PDB file of C-alpha atoms and ligand atoms in Angstrom:
ATOM      1  CA  UNK C 169    -142.457  49.964  -1.185  1.00 64.00           C
ATOM      2  CA  UNK C 170    -144.224  47.880   1.445  1.00 89.00           C
ATOM      3  CA  UNK C 171    -141.700  45.160   2.263  1.00 94.00           C
ATOM      4  CA  UNK C 172    -141.994  45.860   6.013  1.00 98.00           C
ATOM      5  CA  UNK C 173    -145.773  46.331   6.081  1.00 97.00           C
ATOM      6  CA  UNK C 174    -147.199  45.094   9.402  1.00 97.00           C
ATOM      7  CA  UNK C 175    -143.804  45.246  11.149  1.00 98.00           C
ATOM      8  CA  UNK C 176    -143.059  47.373  14.186  1.00 98.00           C
ATOM      9  CA  UNK C 177    -139.520  48.691  14.725  1.00 99.00           C
ATOM     10  CA  UNK C 178    -137.974  50.287  17.801  1.00 99.00           C
ATOM     11  CA  UNK C 179    -134.988  52.493  16.939  1.00 99.00           C
ATOM     12  CA  UNK C 180    -132.837  54.018  19.682  1.00 99.00           C
ATOM     13  CA  UNK C 181    -130.717  57.074  18.994  1.00 98.00           C
ATOM     14  CA  UNK C 182    -133.312  58.152  16.434  1.00 98.00           C
ATOM     15  CA  UNK C 183    -132.873  61.879  17.054  1.00 98.00           C
ATOM     16  CA  UNK C 184    -129.884  62.166  14.696  1.00 98.00           C
ATOM     17  CA  UNK C 185    -127.446  60.434  12.358  1.00 98.00           C
ATOM     18  CA  UNK C 186    -127.813  56.730  11.639  1.00 98.00           C
ATOM     19  CA  UNK C 187    -130.889  56.242  13.828  1.00 98.00           C
ATOM     20  CA  UNK C 188    -132.793  59.084  12.204  1.00 98.00           C
ATOM     21  CA  UNK C 189    -131.926  57.912   8.680  1.00 98.00           C
ATOM     22  CA  UNK C 190    -132.930  54.340   9.546  1.00 99.00           C
ATOM     23  CA  UNK C 191    -136.255  55.430  11.018  1.00 99.00           C
ATOM     24  CA  UNK C 192    -137.101  57.277   7.801  1.00 98.00           C
ATOM     25  CA  UNK C 193    -135.989  54.319   5.674  1.00 98.00           C
ATOM     26  CA  UNK C 194    -137.911  51.659   7.626  1.00 98.00           C
ATOM     27  CA  UNK C 195    -141.029  53.846   7.749  1.00 98.00           C
ATOM     28  CA  UNK C 196    -140.851  54.295   3.966  1.00 98.00           C
ATOM     29  CA  UNK C 197    -140.659  50.503   3.669  1.00 98.00           C
ATOM     30  CA  UNK C 198    -143.958  50.244   5.555  1.00 98.00           C
ATOM     31  CA  UNK C 199    -142.889  49.640   9.168  1.00 98.00           C
ATOM     32  CA  UNK C 200    -144.459  51.513  12.064  1.00 98.00           C
ATOM     33  CA  UNK C 201    -141.467  53.024  13.852  1.00 98.00           C
ATOM     34  CA  UNK C 202    -141.025  53.834  17.540  1.00 98.00           C
ATOM     35  CA  UNK C 203    -138.326  56.498  17.606  1.00 99.00           C
ATOM     36  CA  UNK C 204    -136.412  56.780  20.892  1.00 99.00           C
ATOM     37  CA  UNK C 205    -133.856  59.280  22.207  1.00 98.00           C
ATOM     38  CA  UNK C 206    -133.582  61.998  24.858  1.00 98.00           C
ATOM     39  CA  UNK C 207    -134.107  65.091  22.659  1.00 98.00           C
ATOM     40  CA  UNK C 208    -137.899  65.341  22.405  1.00 98.00           C
ATOM     41  CA  UNK C 209    -137.846  68.296  19.973  1.00 98.00           C
ATOM     42  CA  UNK C 210    -135.840  66.275  17.431  1.00 98.00           C
ATOM     43  CA  UNK C 211    -138.173  63.298  17.795  1.00 98.00           C
ATOM     44  CA  UNK C 212    -141.218  65.517  17.294  1.00 98.00           C
ATOM     45  CA  UNK C 213    -139.751  66.916  14.072  1.00 98.00           C
ATOM     46  CA  UNK C 214    -138.877  63.417  12.825  1.00 98.00           C
ATOM     47  CA  UNK C 215    -142.358  62.083  13.631  1.00 98.00           C
ATOM     48  CA  UNK C 216    -143.868  64.982  11.666  1.00 98.00           C
ATOM     49  CA  UNK C 217    -141.579  64.292   8.703  1.00 98.00           C
ATOM     50  CA  UNK C 218    -142.356  60.550   8.656  1.00 98.00           C
ATOM     51  CA  UNK C 219    -146.097  61.135   8.939  1.00 98.00           C
ATOM     52  CA  UNK C 220    -146.012  63.772   6.194  1.00 98.00           C
ATOM     53  CA  UNK C 221    -144.657  61.070   3.916  1.00 97.00           C
ATOM     54  CA  UNK C 222    -147.482  58.688   4.868  1.00 97.00           C
ATOM     55  CA  UNK C 223    -145.641  56.668   7.545  1.00 98.00           C
ATOM     56  CA  UNK C 224    -146.455  55.909  11.184  1.00 98.00           C
ATOM     57  CA  UNK C 225    -144.172  57.010  14.021  1.00 98.00           C
ATOM     58  CA  UNK C 226    -144.358  56.977  17.801  1.00 98.00           C
ATOM     59  CA  UNK C 227    -141.974  59.315  19.630  1.00 98.00           C
ATOM     60  CA  UNK C 228    -140.507  57.847  22.819  1.00 98.00           C
ATOM     61  CA  UNK C 229    -138.440  60.218  24.906  1.00 98.00           C
ATOM     62  CA  UNK C 230    -136.082  57.731  26.487  1.00 98.00           C
ATOM     63  CA  UNK C 231    -132.704  57.540  28.179  1.00 98.00           C
ATOM     64  CA  UNK C 232    -131.342  54.068  27.407  1.00 98.00           C
ATOM     65  CA  UNK C 233    -129.137  54.168  30.518  1.00 98.00           C
ATOM     66  CA  UNK C 234    -132.199  54.458  32.771  1.00 98.00           C
ATOM     67  CA  UNK C 235    -134.129  51.191  33.223  1.00 98.00           C
ATOM     68  CA  UNK C 236    -137.338  52.956  34.324  1.00 98.00           C
ATOM     69  CA  UNK C 237    -137.217  55.163  31.233  1.00 98.00           C
ATOM     70  CA  UNK C 238    -136.665  52.117  28.985  1.00 98.00           C
ATOM     71  CA  UNK C 239    -139.505  50.191  30.657  1.00 98.00           C
ATOM     72  CA  UNK C 240    -141.884  53.131  30.294  1.00 98.00           C
ATOM     73  CA  UNK C 241    -140.959  53.609  26.625  1.00 98.00           C
ATOM     74  CA  UNK C 242    -141.350  49.946  25.741  1.00 98.00           C
ATOM     75  CA  UNK C 243    -144.687  49.821  27.580  1.00 98.00           C
ATOM     76  CA  UNK C 244    -145.898  52.775  25.522  1.00 98.00           C
ATOM     77  CA  UNK C 245    -144.704  51.026  22.355  1.00 98.00           C
ATOM     78  CA  UNK C 246    -146.519  47.781  23.166  1.00 98.00           C
ATOM     79  CA  UNK C 247    -149.664  49.645  24.308  1.00 98.00           C
ATOM     80  CA  UNK C 248    -149.694  51.586  21.025  1.00 98.00           C
ATOM     81  CA  UNK C 249    -148.600  49.005  18.461  1.00 98.00           C
ATOM     82  CA  UNK C 250    -149.209  45.679  20.268  1.00 98.00           C
ATOM     83  CA  UNK C 251    -145.954  44.018  19.146  1.00 98.00           C
ATOM     84  CA  UNK C 252    -142.311  44.616  18.312  1.00 98.00           C
ATOM     85  CA  UNK C 253    -140.582  42.948  15.364  1.00 98.00           C
ATOM     86  CA  UNK C 254    -137.323  44.890  15.080  1.00 99.00           C
ATOM     87  CA  UNK C 255    -135.167  46.507  17.779  1.00 99.00           C
ATOM     88  CA  UNK C 256    -132.266  48.595  16.486  1.00 99.00           C
ATOM     89  CA  UNK C 257    -129.892  49.240  19.401  1.00 98.00           C
ATOM     90  CA  UNK C 258    -128.187  52.226  17.832  1.00 98.00           C
ATOM     91  CA  UNK C 259    -127.829  54.875  20.587  1.00 98.00           C
ATOM     92  CA  UNK C 260    -124.157  55.505  21.288  1.00 98.00           C
ATOM     93  CA  UNK C 261    -121.565  58.119  22.203  1.00 98.00           C
ATOM     94  CA  UNK C 262    -117.866  58.481  21.379  1.00 98.00           C
ATOM     95  CA  UNK C 263    -115.980  61.041  23.478  1.00 97.00           C
ATOM     96  CA  UNK C 264    -112.381  60.222  22.527  1.00 96.00           C
ATOM     97  CA  UNK C 265    -109.440  60.880  24.850  1.00 96.00           C
ATOM     98  CA  UNK C 266    -106.224  59.333  26.102  1.00 96.00           C
ATOM     99  CA  UNK C 267    -106.617  57.092  29.115  1.00 97.00           C
ATOM    100  CA  UNK C 268    -104.109  59.249  30.989  1.00 96.00           C
ATOM    101  CA  UNK C 269    -106.389  62.280  30.643  1.00 95.00           C
ATOM    102  CA  UNK C 270    -108.539  60.441  33.226  1.00 97.00           C
ATOM    103  CA  UNK C 271    -111.890  61.588  31.827  1.00 97.00           C
ATOM    104  CA  UNK C 272    -113.547  59.048  34.068  1.00 98.00           C
ATOM    105  CA  UNK C 273    -117.049  60.519  33.746  1.00 98.00           C
ATOM    106  CA  UNK C 274    -116.810  60.104  29.958  1.00 98.00           C
ATOM    107  CA  UNK C 275    -115.629  56.479  30.328  1.00 98.00           C
ATOM    108  CA  UNK C 276    -118.604  55.756  32.563  1.00 98.00           C
ATOM    109  CA  UNK C 277    -121.049  57.430  30.190  1.00 98.00           C
ATOM    110  CA  UNK C 278    -119.694  55.341  27.282  1.00 98.00           C
ATOM    111  CA  UNK C 279    -120.114  52.146  29.282  1.00 98.00           C
ATOM    112  CA  UNK C 280    -123.609  53.217  30.347  1.00 98.00           C
ATOM    113  CA  UNK C 281    -124.904  54.209  26.897  1.00 98.00           C
ATOM    114  CA  UNK C 282    -122.960  51.911  24.579  1.00 98.00           C
ATOM    115  CA  UNK C 283    -123.090  48.698  26.648  1.00 98.00           C
ATOM    116  CA  UNK C 284    -125.716  48.987  29.381  1.00 98.00           C
ATOM    117  CA  UNK C 285    -128.101  50.771  27.004  1.00 98.00           C
ATOM    118  CA  UNK C 286    -127.983  47.768  24.652  1.00 99.00           C
ATOM    119  CA  UNK C 287    -128.559  45.401  27.585  1.00 98.00           C
ATOM    120  CA  UNK C 288    -131.434  47.483  28.983  1.00 98.00           C
ATOM    121  CA  UNK C 289    -133.292  47.540  25.664  1.00 98.00           C
ATOM    122  CA  UNK C 290    -132.574  43.881  24.912  1.00 98.00           C
ATOM    123  CA  UNK C 291    -133.685  42.746  28.364  1.00 98.00           C
ATOM    124  CA  UNK C 292    -136.927  44.695  28.076  1.00 98.00           C
ATOM    125  CA  UNK C 293    -137.828  43.807  24.509  1.00 98.00           C
ATOM    126  CA  UNK C 294    -136.799  40.143  24.432  1.00 98.00           C
ATOM    127  CA  UNK C 295    -139.736  38.750  26.491  1.00 98.00           C
ATOM    128  CA  UNK C 296    -142.142  40.173  23.890  1.00 98.00           C
ATOM    129  CA  UNK C 297    -140.160  38.678  21.001  1.00 98.00           C
ATOM    130  CA  UNK C 298    -139.924  35.306  22.765  1.00 98.00           C
ATOM    131  CA  UNK C 299    -143.699  35.352  23.261  1.00 98.00           C
ATOM    132  CA  UNK C 300    -144.201  36.193  19.559  1.00 98.00           C
ATOM    133  CA  UNK C 301    -141.640  33.513  18.586  1.00 98.00           C
ATOM    134  CA  UNK C 302    -140.211  36.060  16.152  1.00 98.00           C
ATOM    135  CA  UNK C 303    -138.142  39.212  16.137  1.00 98.00           C
ATOM    136  CA  UNK C 304    -134.917  40.822  14.998  1.00 98.00           C
ATOM    137  CA  UNK C 305    -132.398  42.626  17.190  1.00 99.00           C
ATOM    138  CA  UNK C 306    -129.696  44.715  15.493  1.00 98.00           C
ATOM    139  CA  UNK C 307    -126.874  45.930  17.707  1.00 98.00           C
ATOM    140  CA  UNK C 308    -124.514  48.699  16.647  1.00 98.00           C
ATOM    141  CA  UNK C 309    -120.882  47.800  17.127  1.00 98.00           C
ATOM    142  CA  UNK C 310    -118.295  49.505  14.901  1.00 98.00           C
ATOM    143  CA  UNK C 311    -115.112  49.094  12.922  1.00 98.00           C
ATOM    144  CA  UNK C 312    -113.762  50.074  16.365  1.00 98.00           C
ATOM    145  CA  UNK C 313    -115.394  46.882  17.696  1.00 98.00           C
ATOM    146  CA  UNK C 314    -113.105  44.838  15.425  1.00 98.00           C
ATOM    147  CA  UNK C 315    -109.836  46.715  15.922  1.00 97.00           C
ATOM    148  CA  UNK C 316    -108.589  49.549  18.095  1.00 97.00           C
ATOM    149  CA  UNK C 317    -108.341  52.431  15.651  1.00 94.00           C
ATOM    150  CA  UNK C 318    -105.502  54.194  17.464  1.00 94.00           C
ATOM    151  CA  UNK C 319    -104.763  56.272  20.511  1.00 95.00           C
ATOM    152  CA  UNK C 320    -107.828  57.828  22.082  1.00 96.00           C
ATOM    153  CA  UNK C 321    -110.080  54.886  21.207  1.00 96.00           C
ATOM    154  CA  UNK C 322    -109.307  52.597  24.174  1.00 98.00           C
ATOM    155  CA  UNK C 323    -112.562  52.944  26.098  1.00 98.00           C
ATOM    156  CA  UNK C 324    -114.832  53.481  23.071  1.00 98.00           C
ATOM    157  CA  UNK C 325    -113.358  50.398  21.395  1.00 98.00           C
ATOM    158  CA  UNK C 326    -113.758  48.404  24.608  1.00 98.00           C
ATOM    159  CA  UNK C 327    -117.480  49.224  24.626  1.00 98.00           C
ATOM    160  CA  UNK C 328    -117.892  48.240  20.977  1.00 98.00           C
ATOM    161  CA  UNK C 329    -115.956  44.969  21.449  1.00 98.00           C
ATOM    162  CA  UNK C 330    -118.405  44.285  24.294  1.00 98.00           C
ATOM    163  CA  UNK C 331    -121.365  44.919  21.988  1.00 98.00           C
ATOM    164  CA  UNK C 332    -119.919  42.530  19.373  1.00 98.00           C
ATOM    165  CA  UNK C 333    -119.370  39.799  21.971  1.00 98.00           C
ATOM    166  CA  UNK C 334    -122.826  40.218  23.481  1.00 98.00           C
ATOM    167  CA  UNK C 335    -124.447  40.174  20.048  1.00 98.00           C
ATOM    168  CA  UNK C 336    -122.741  36.936  19.033  1.00 98.00           C
ATOM    169  CA  UNK C 337    -123.688  35.263  22.331  1.00 98.00           C
ATOM    170  CA  UNK C 338    -127.278  36.488  22.065  1.00 98.00           C
ATOM    171  CA  UNK C 339    -127.573  35.148  18.514  1.00 98.00           C
ATOM    172  CA  UNK C 340    -126.535  31.683  19.698  1.00 98.00           C
ATOM    173  CA  UNK C 341    -129.176  31.696  22.421  1.00 98.00           C
ATOM    174  CA  UNK C 342    -132.249  33.059  20.691  1.00 98.00           C
ATOM    175  CA  UNK C 343    -131.987  32.044  17.025  1.00 97.00           C
ATOM    176  CA  UNK C 344    -132.747  28.353  17.187  1.00 96.00           C
ATOM    177  CA  UNK C 345    -134.654  28.455  20.471  1.00 97.00           C
ATOM    178  CA  UNK C 346    -136.951  31.402  19.748  1.00 98.00           C
ATOM    179  CA  UNK C 347    -136.763  32.175  16.017  1.00 98.00           C
ATOM    180  CA  UNK C 348    -135.235  35.587  16.752  1.00 98.00           C
ATOM    181  CA  UNK C 349    -132.627  37.020  14.377  1.00 98.00           C
ATOM    182  CA  UNK C 350    -129.636  38.927  15.739  1.00 98.00           C
ATOM    183  CA  UNK C 351    -127.412  41.180  13.646  1.00 98.00           C
ATOM    184  CA  UNK C 352    -124.212  43.000  14.511  1.00 98.00           C
ATOM    185  CA  UNK C 353    -123.661  46.114  12.404  1.00 98.00           C
ATOM    186  CA  UNK C 354    -120.143  47.498  12.245  1.00 98.00           C
ATOM    187  CA  UNK C 355    -119.997  50.809  10.411  1.00 98.00           C
ATOM    188  CA  UNK C 356    -116.842  52.620   9.429  1.00 97.00           C
ATOM    189  CA  UNK C 357    -116.585  56.419   9.338  1.00 96.00           C
ATOM    190  CA  UNK C 358    -120.085  57.823   8.904  1.00 97.00           C
ATOM    191  CA  UNK C 359    -121.239  61.447   8.820  1.00 95.00           C
ATOM    192  CA  UNK C 360    -123.212  62.247  11.976  1.00 96.00           C
ATOM    193  CA  UNK C 361    -123.028  64.166  15.237  1.00 96.00           C
ATOM    194  CA  UNK C 362    -120.982  61.433  16.929  1.00 95.00           C
ATOM    195  CA  UNK C 363    -117.755  63.433  17.042  1.00 91.00           C
ATOM    196  CA  UNK C 364    -119.372  66.362  18.850  1.00 91.00           C
ATOM    197  CA  UNK C 365    -119.066  64.604  22.223  1.00 92.00           C
ATOM    198  CA  UNK C 366    -115.250  64.697  22.199  1.00 94.00           C
ATOM    199  CA  UNK C 367    -113.971  67.257  24.716  1.00 92.00           C
ATOM    200  CA  UNK C 368    -110.256  66.469  24.349  1.00 90.00           C
ATOM    201  CA  UNK C 369    -108.897  69.300  22.137  1.00 88.00           C
ATOM    202  CA  UNK C 370    -106.189  67.152  20.517  1.00 87.00           C
ATOM    203  CA  UNK C 371    -108.675  64.512  19.457  1.00 89.00           C
ATOM    204  CA  UNK C 372    -111.183  67.029  18.110  1.00 86.00           C
ATOM    205  CA  UNK C 373    -108.490  68.241  15.704  1.00 87.00           C
ATOM    206  CA  UNK C 374    -107.215  64.735  14.969  1.00 84.00           C
ATOM    207  CA  UNK C 375    -110.701  63.515  14.038  1.00 83.00           C
ATOM    208  CA  UNK C 376    -111.405  66.541  11.844  1.00 80.00           C
ATOM    209  CA  UNK C 377    -108.183  66.045   9.887  1.00 81.00           C
ATOM    210  CA  UNK C 378    -108.357  62.234   9.581  1.00 78.00           C
ATOM    211  CA  UNK C 379    -112.018  62.360   8.515  1.00 77.00           C
ATOM    212  CA  UNK C 380    -111.044  64.901   5.844  1.00 80.00           C
ATOM    213  CA  UNK C 381    -109.011  62.147   4.160  1.00 87.00           C
ATOM    214  CA  UNK C 382    -111.920  59.709   3.935  1.00 91.00           C
ATOM    215  CA  UNK C 383    -115.013  59.845   1.730  1.00 95.00           C
ATOM    216  CA  UNK C 384    -117.287  59.188   4.645  1.00 95.00           C
ATOM    217  CA  UNK C 385    -120.443  57.117   4.492  1.00 98.00           C
ATOM    218  CA  UNK C 386    -123.744  58.909   4.881  1.00 98.00           C
ATOM    219  CA  UNK C 387    -126.132  57.832   7.626  1.00 98.00           C
ATOM    220  CA  UNK C 388    -128.385  56.752   4.780  1.00 98.00           C
ATOM    221  CA  UNK C 389    -125.752  54.232   3.588  1.00 98.00           C
ATOM    222  CA  UNK C 390    -125.977  52.497   6.966  1.00 98.00           C
ATOM    223  CA  UNK C 391    -129.776  52.705   6.923  1.00 98.00           C
ATOM    224  CA  UNK C 392    -129.679  50.850   3.569  1.00 98.00           C
ATOM    225  CA  UNK C 393    -127.640  48.065   5.186  1.00 98.00           C
ATOM    226  CA  UNK C 394    -130.114  47.780   8.068  1.00 98.00           C
ATOM    227  CA  UNK C 395    -133.005  47.626   5.602  1.00 98.00           C
ATOM    228  CA  UNK C 396    -131.209  44.829   3.739  1.00 98.00           C
ATOM    229  CA  UNK C 397    -130.915  42.757   6.945  1.00 98.00           C
ATOM    230  CA  UNK C 398    -134.452  43.309   8.229  1.00 98.00           C
ATOM    231  CA  UNK C 399    -136.115  42.682   4.889  1.00 98.00           C
ATOM    232  CA  UNK C 400    -134.336  39.357   4.240  1.00 98.00           C
ATOM    233  CA  UNK C 401    -136.627  36.301   4.311  1.00 97.00           C
ATOM    234  CA  UNK C 402    -137.350  35.137   7.866  1.00 95.00           C
ATOM    235  CA  UNK C 403    -135.086  32.067   7.647  1.00 97.00           C
ATOM    236  CA  UNK C 404    -132.121  34.305   6.723  1.00 98.00           C
ATOM    237  CA  UNK C 405    -130.162  35.900   9.553  1.00 98.00           C
ATOM    238  CA  UNK C 406    -127.663  38.470   8.288  1.00 98.00           C
ATOM    239  CA  UNK C 407    -125.449  37.973  11.335  1.00 98.00           C
ATOM    240  CA  UNK C 408    -122.908  40.702  10.516  1.00 98.00           C
ATOM    241  CA  UNK C 409    -122.913  43.869   8.439  1.00 98.00           C
ATOM    242  CA  UNK C 410    -119.407  45.343   8.133  1.00 98.00           C
ATOM    243  CA  UNK C 411    -119.785  48.515   6.054  1.00 98.00           C
ATOM    244  CA  UNK C 412    -116.835  50.795   5.325  1.00 98.00           C
ATOM    245  CA  UNK C 413    -116.041  53.788   3.159  1.00 97.00           C
ATOM    246  CA  UNK C 414    -114.174  52.451   0.145  1.00 97.00           C
ATOM    247  CA  UNK C 415    -111.108  54.511   0.981  1.00 94.00           C
ATOM    248  CA  UNK C 416    -111.000  53.744   4.730  1.00 94.00           C
ATOM    249  CA  UNK C 417    -108.334  51.241   5.807  1.00 89.00           C
TER     250      UNK C 417
HETATM  251  P1  NDP I 716    -125.144  60.558  16.510  1.00 72.69           P
HETATM  252  O1  NDP I 716    -124.399  61.293  17.569  1.00 72.69           O
HETATM  253  O2  NDP I 716    -125.665  61.342  15.360  1.00 72.69           O
HETATM  254  O3  NDP I 716    -126.365  59.758  17.162  1.00 72.69           O
HETATM  255  C1  NDP I 716    -126.285  59.188  18.426  1.00 72.69           C
HETATM  256  C2  NDP I 716    -127.692  58.987  18.946  1.00 72.69           C
HETATM  257  O4  NDP I 716    -127.627  58.357  20.237  1.00 72.69           O
HETATM  258  C3  NDP I 716    -128.474  60.285  19.132  1.00 72.69           C
HETATM  259  O5  NDP I 716    -129.748  60.131  18.567  1.00 72.69           O
HETATM  260  C4  NDP I 716    -128.575  60.452  20.634  1.00 72.69           C
HETATM  261  O6  NDP I 716    -129.803  61.073  20.956  1.00 72.69           O
HETATM  262  C5  NDP I 716    -128.567  58.999  21.087  1.00 72.69           C
HETATM  263  N1  NDP I 716    -128.206  58.858  22.492  1.00 72.69           N
HETATM  264  C6  NDP I 716    -127.043  59.214  23.096  1.00 72.69           C
HETATM  265  N2  NDP I 716    -127.121  58.970  24.410  1.00 72.69           N
HETATM  266  C7  NDP I 716    -128.356  58.445  24.650  1.00 72.69           C
HETATM  267  C8  NDP I 716    -129.049  58.013  25.802  1.00 72.69           C
HETATM  268  N3  NDP I 716    -128.480  58.044  27.011  1.00 72.69           N
HETATM  269  N4  NDP I 716    -130.302  57.541  25.668  1.00 72.69           N
HETATM  270  C9  NDP I 716    -130.894  57.513  24.457  1.00 72.69           C
HETATM  271  N5  NDP I 716    -130.294  57.901  23.316  1.00 72.69           N
HETATM  272  C10 NDP I 716    -129.046  58.384  23.425  1.00 72.69           C
HETATM  273  O7  NDP I 716    -124.155  59.424  16.025  1.00 72.69           O
HETATM  274  P2  NDP I 716    -124.298  58.190  14.981  1.00 72.69           P
HETATM  275  O8  NDP I 716    -125.575  58.231  14.274  1.00 72.69           O
HETATM  276  O9  NDP I 716    -123.047  58.161  14.210  1.00 72.69           O
HETATM  277  O10 NDP I 716    -124.229  56.975  16.008  1.00 72.69           O
HETATM  278  C11 NDP I 716    -125.136  55.886  16.008  1.00 72.69           C
HETATM  279  C12 NDP I 716    -124.389  54.641  16.446  1.00 72.69           C
HETATM  280  O11 NDP I 716    -123.454  54.273  15.434  1.00 72.69           O
HETATM  281  C13 NDP I 716    -123.590  54.786  17.730  1.00 72.69           C
HETATM  282  O12 NDP I 716    -123.750  53.604  18.507  1.00 72.69           O
HETATM  283  C14 NDP I 716    -122.156  54.881  17.247  1.00 72.69           C
HETATM  284  O13 NDP I 716    -121.233  54.451  18.212  1.00 72.69           O
HETATM  285  C15 NDP I 716    -122.212  53.976  16.040  1.00 72.69           C
HETATM  286  N6  NDP I 716    -121.166  54.159  15.041  1.00 72.69           N
HETATM  287  C16 NDP I 716    -121.014  55.360  14.405  1.00 72.69           C
HETATM  288  C17 NDP I 716    -119.998  55.535  13.486  1.00 72.69           C
HETATM  289  C18 NDP I 716    -119.748  56.853  12.831  1.00 72.69           C
HETATM  290  O14 NDP I 716    -118.681  57.011  12.187  1.00 72.69           O
HETATM  291  N7  NDP I 716    -120.660  57.823  12.925  1.00 72.69           N
HETATM  292  C19 NDP I 716    -119.095  54.420  13.126  1.00 72.69           C
HETATM  293  C20 NDP I 716    -119.374  53.201  13.835  1.00 72.69           C
HETATM  294  C21 NDP I 716    -120.372  53.084  14.752  1.00 72.69           C
HETATM  295  P3  NDP I 716    -130.089  62.072  22.197  1.00 72.69           P
HETATM  296  O15 NDP I 716    -128.844  62.864  22.418  1.00 72.69           O
HETATM  297  O16 NDP I 716    -131.242  62.883  21.702  1.00 72.69           O
HETATM  298  O17 NDP I 716    -130.452  61.174  23.337  1.00 72.69           O
END
């Protein structure tokens, strides 16, 4: 399957969950993948796996909240592969808590990773895509970027609403002017390590029990949706992908 042959994809948050599954999927479809995250050991293992299956991967140890780290990673990507066709802004964290628990450090980390991380990558990658007059940016919002899922989600949802708004605005600016596609992906409950960041005891239990009532998506289900968007003909911009478990409300 070579539908992405010749394409170069940058995937943030590639060390686990949705990012890891998408890196494997896009590499199998022929793309050279730059896999970015902080955990270098995970990236090394993923690079080995992709290359064992005949793909090409470049591991970029990167903190998306740190502009110098993003610049260095993107420079390495361009030096190695010479172009970038797809940027999947997928890195994200979800430590749930009530606002009145005042976990202010966690709020700030969510803003830094979920919003500023998307801006840092977009700001760094966009000049290359504008120069190429082609590209595709996929930003990860959430079901929680369309509605507040309940107590505990206030700050997380706020970050994902921000991603949705930014993505829509970006699409308006770069589609017609620069031939760059922009997609917002909004997954529902998906199996991954996302819940591990929650430190609030009540919400750890709440998530475990509410997830037990849903047949959750696999990370691979979301990777399939990303592949669908990036392999559409160039004049087709899949602007939104809203993908839910069948039994999630
Ligand atoms: P995971 O926790 O499995 O993956 C999150 C990824 O983000 C990891 O690879 C992690 O890597 C990376 N990451 C976190 N902080 C940083 C940072 N500062 N710099 C670089 N990378 C970072 O969760 P998912 O795969 O589920 O999450 C992927 C995206 O999907 C997130 O944006 C999430 O909000 C969104 N989403 C998930 C849903 C779900 O139900 N799972 C539903 C809707 C949206 P490392 O720690 O190595 O840096």
